[in-house]
Amino acid sequence: MECQWSKQLGHDDQSGFEFSKELLGGDCTAAINFDRLQNHPQLGYIIIEYLLCEEKQTVTPYTSHPNKYWNKNPSKFLSLWRVKLHLKATLYLVNYAKKGTKSEDEVLLIEVLDMDETGIKAEKLTKFTRAGFAEWFRELNRQCLTDKRNILEDIYSHKQMEDIGKIVLQGGKYRGETIASVYAKDRGYLEWMKETNYPFSAAIRIYLHKASMELPDMVLGR
């Protein structure tokens, strides 16, 4: 899929981090930053956190592990785990070294399966070369790419049918009228519009689907 709806990665933007730091004025932060959050069509949300092994350290990406320095920053990993539980996500920790260092060709993928306050209790480890990890990572990224239509349908699917029905159309012969009012008098128009890329076509697709599921019961008084 070409990068039409998403975009290629650019340089890191630290302005948001610096702004938060300025506003907190030295207070402890209640927030957690993680490196990647993406949605897989079958696996659901995937969280990826990168763990850099500095060249001056005695450990390498293959030998380093969060449990070895757990007491230094347990809240980071516990917070990541809590987010994973709430989102029912997959949590990956990735040990890596900077390109050009002696351990650049070591990448350790840690899929965290269980955790408590004392550390990671269950995991799946996979050792990669840098090129091997890039192949795995690009394939995962490709699988997670989606278009605007799918994102909008997912968003509207979480709205109540009545709320979608209140949306006012922005163009066409029923411009200025709500989806619900058009449904009542010209369902065929909505059936046509749902296949277009016009504004709110995704909302209409979800509305028609919900209507097919809910309205028969309403008519029968159930």
Coordinates of C-alpha atoms in Angstrom, one line a residue:
M1 CA 0.0 0.0 0.0
E2 CA 1.4 3.4 -0.9
C3 CA 1.7 6.1 1.7
Q4 CA -1.5 8.0 0.6
W5 CA -3.4 8.1 3.9
S6 CA -0.4 7.6 6.2
K7 CA 3.0 9.2 5.8
Q8 CA 6.7 8.3 5.9
L9 CA 8.6 8.8 9.1
G10 CA 10.5 12.1 9.4
H11 CA 12.7 13.6 12.1
D12 CA 11.7 13.2 15.7
D13 CA 9.6 16.1 17.0
Q14 CA 10.6 16.9 20.6
S15 CA 8.6 20.1 20.8
G16 CA 5.6 18.3 22.5
F17 CA 7.9 16.7 25.1
E18 CA 9.6 20.0 25.8
F19 CA 6.3 21.8 26.1
S20 CA 5.0 19.2 28.7
K21 CA 8.3 19.5 30.6
E22 CA 7.9 23.2 30.7
L23 CA 4.4 23.1 31.9
L24 CA 5.1 20.5 34.6
G25 CA 7.8 22.7 36.1
G26 CA 9.6 19.8 37.7
D27 CA 6.6 17.9 38.8
C28 CA 6.6 14.1 38.4
T29 CA 4.7 13.2 35.2
A30 CA 1.7 10.9 35.2
A31 CA 2.1 10.2 31.5
I32 CA 3.9 7.4 29.7
N33 CA 5.5 7.7 26.3
F34 CA 5.8 4.7 24.1
D35 CA 7.5 4.5 20.7
R36 CA 4.8 2.9 18.4
L37 CA 1.1 2.1 18.6
Q38 CA -0.4 0.4 15.6
N39 CA -3.5 -1.6 14.9
H40 CA -3.4 -5.0 13.2
P41 CA -6.5 -6.2 11.4
Q42 CA -6.4 -9.6 13.2
L43 CA -4.2 -9.1 16.2
G44 CA -5.6 -5.7 17.4
Y45 CA -3.4 -3.1 18.9
I46 CA 0.4 -3.6 19.0
I47 CA 2.6 -1.5 21.3
I48 CA 6.3 -1.4 20.5
E49 CA 8.9 0.1 22.9
Y50 CA 12.5 0.4 21.9
L51 CA 15.2 -0.2 24.5
L52 CA 18.6 1.2 23.5
C53 CA 21.8 -0.6 24.5
E54 CA 24.6 2.0 24.6
E55 CA 28.0 1.0 23.4
K56 CA 29.6 1.9 26.7
Q57 CA 27.4 -0.7 28.5
T58 CA 28.7 -4.2 29.2
V59 CA 25.5 -5.8 27.9
T60 CA 24.5 -6.1 24.3
P61 CA 20.9 -6.3 22.8
Y62 CA 21.1 -10.1 23.0
T63 CA 22.1 -10.1 26.7
S64 CA 20.3 -7.1 28.1
H65 CA 16.8 -7.6 29.7
P66 CA 14.5 -5.3 31.6
N67 CA 14.5 -7.6 34.6
K68 CA 18.3 -6.9 35.0
Y69 CA 17.6 -3.2 35.7
W70 CA 14.0 -3.5 36.9
N71 CA 14.5 -1.5 40.1
K72 CA 15.8 1.5 38.2
N73 CA 12.5 2.2 36.4
P74 CA 9.7 -0.4 37.1
S75 CA 6.9 2.2 36.6
K76 CA 7.7 2.5 32.9
F77 CA 7.2 -1.2 32.2
L78 CA 4.3 -1.6 34.6
S79 CA 2.6 1.4 32.9
L80 CA 3.2 -0.2 29.5
W81 CA 1.7 -3.4 30.8
R82 CA -1.4 -1.7 32.1
V83 CA -2.0 0.0 28.7
K84 CA -1.5 -3.4 27.1
L85 CA -4.2 -4.9 29.3
H86 CA -6.7 -2.1 28.8
L87 CA -6.2 -2.2 25.0
K88 CA -6.0 -6.0 24.9
A89 CA -2.8 -5.3 22.9
T90 CA 0.4 -7.1 22.1
L91 CA 3.4 -5.6 23.9
Y92 CA 6.8 -5.9 22.2
L93 CA 10.1 -4.6 23.8
V94 CA 12.9 -4.3 21.3
N95 CA 16.6 -4.3 22.4
Y96 CA 18.8 -2.6 19.9
A97 CA 22.1 -0.8 19.4
K98 CA 22.8 2.3 17.3
K99 CA 23.9 1.8 13.8
G100 CA 27.7 1.9 13.5
T101 CA 28.4 0.4 16.9
K102 CA 29.8 -3.0 17.6
S103 CA 26.5 -4.6 18.5
E104 CA 24.5 -3.0 15.7
D105 CA 23.6 -6.4 14.2
E106 CA 21.9 -7.6 17.3
V107 CA 18.2 -7.1 17.8
L108 CA 16.2 -8.9 20.5
L109 CA 12.4 -8.9 20.3
I110 CA 10.7 -9.5 23.6
E111 CA 7.0 -10.3 23.4
V112 CA 5.8 -9.8 27.0
L113 CA 3.2 -12.4 28.0
D114 CA 3.0 -11.7 31.8
M115 CA 4.3 -9.2 34.3
D116 CA 3.9 -8.2 37.9
E117 CA 5.5 -5.7 40.2
T118 CA 8.7 -7.7 40.4
G119 CA 9.3 -8.0 36.7
I120 CA 8.5 -9.8 33.5
K121 CA 7.2 -13.3 34.3
A122 CA 6.5 -14.8 30.9
E123 CA 7.9 -13.9 27.5
K124 CA 8.7 -15.0 24.0
L125 CA 12.3 -14.1 22.8
T126 CA 13.4 -13.8 19.2
K127 CA 16.9 -13.0 18.2
F128 CA 17.3 -11.1 14.9
T129 CA 20.0 -9.6 12.9
R130 CA 19.4 -6.0 12.0
A131 CA 18.4 -7.0 8.4
G132 CA 16.2 -9.8 9.7
F133 CA 14.4 -7.5 12.1
A134 CA 13.9 -5.0 9.4
E135 CA 12.2 -7.6 7.3
W136 CA 9.9 -8.7 10.2
F137 CA 9.2 -5.1 11.1
R138 CA 8.3 -4.0 7.5
E139 CA 6.0 -6.9 7.1
L140 CA 4.2 -6.1 10.3
N141 CA 3.9 -2.5 9.3
R142 CA 2.6 -3.5 5.9
Q143 CA -0.1 -5.6 7.5
C144 CA -1.2 -2.7 9.7
L145 CA -1.4 -0.1 7.0
T146 CA -5.0 0.9 6.3
D147 CA -6.9 3.6 4.5
K148 CA -9.1 6.4 5.6
R149 CA -12.2 4.5 4.8
N150 CA -11.5 1.7 7.3
I151 CA -10.4 4.1 10.0
L152 CA -13.6 6.1 9.6
E153 CA -15.8 3.0 9.6
D154 CA -14.1 1.8 12.8
I155 CA -14.8 5.2 14.4
Y156 CA -18.5 5.4 13.4
S157 CA -19.1 1.8 14.4
H158 CA -18.6 3.0 18.0
K159 CA -21.4 5.6 17.7
Q160 CA -25.0 4.9 18.4
M161 CA -27.3 4.7 15.3
E162 CA -29.3 7.7 16.5
D163 CA -26.2 9.8 16.7
I164 CA -25.0 8.9 13.2
G165 CA -28.5 9.7 12.0
K166 CA -28.1 13.3 13.2
I167 CA -25.2 14.0 11.0
V168 CA -26.0 16.6 8.4
L169 CA -24.9 15.9 4.8
Q170 CA -22.6 18.5 3.3
G171 CA -23.4 18.1 -0.4
G172 CA -25.6 16.6 -3.1
K173 CA -29.3 17.0 -3.5
Y174 CA -30.0 16.4 0.2
R175 CA -27.4 18.9 1.4
G176 CA -28.3 20.3 4.8
E177 CA -30.5 17.3 5.7
T178 CA -29.7 14.6 8.3
I179 CA -28.8 11.0 7.4
A180 CA -31.9 9.8 9.3
S181 CA -34.3 12.1 7.4
V182 CA -32.9 11.0 4.0
Y183 CA -33.1 7.3 5.1
A184 CA -36.8 7.8 5.8
K185 CA -37.6 9.1 2.3
D186 CA -34.8 8.0 -0.1
R187 CA -32.9 5.0 1.2
G188 CA -31.7 4.3 -2.4
Y189 CA -29.8 7.5 -2.4
L190 CA -27.9 6.5 0.8
E191 CA -27.2 3.0 -0.8
W192 CA -25.6 4.8 -3.7
M193 CA -23.7 7.3 -1.6
K194 CA -22.2 4.7 0.7
E195 CA -20.1 3.4 -2.2
T196 CA -18.6 6.9 -2.9
N197 CA -15.8 8.8 -1.3
Y198 CA -18.0 11.8 -0.4
P199 CA -17.9 13.2 3.1
F200 CA -19.8 10.9 5.6
S201 CA -20.0 8.0 3.1
A202 CA -18.4 5.8 5.8
A203 CA -20.9 7.1 8.4
I204 CA -23.7 6.2 6.0
R205 CA -22.3 2.6 5.5
I206 CA -22.3 2.1 9.2
Y207 CA -25.8 3.7 9.6
L208 CA -27.3 1.4 7.0
H209 CA -25.6 -1.6 8.6
K210 CA -26.9 -0.7 12.0
A211 CA -30.4 0.0 10.5
S212 CA -30.5 -3.5 9.0
M213 CA -29.7 -5.0 12.4
E214 CA -31.9 -2.7 14.6
L215 CA -34.9 -1.5 12.7
P216 CA -36.5 -4.9 12.1
D217 CA -36.7 -5.4 15.8
M218 CA -38.1 -1.9 16.3
V219 CA -40.8 -2.5 13.7
L220 CA -41.8 -5.8 15.4
G221 CA -41.8 -4.1 18.8
R222 CA -39.1 -6.3 20.2

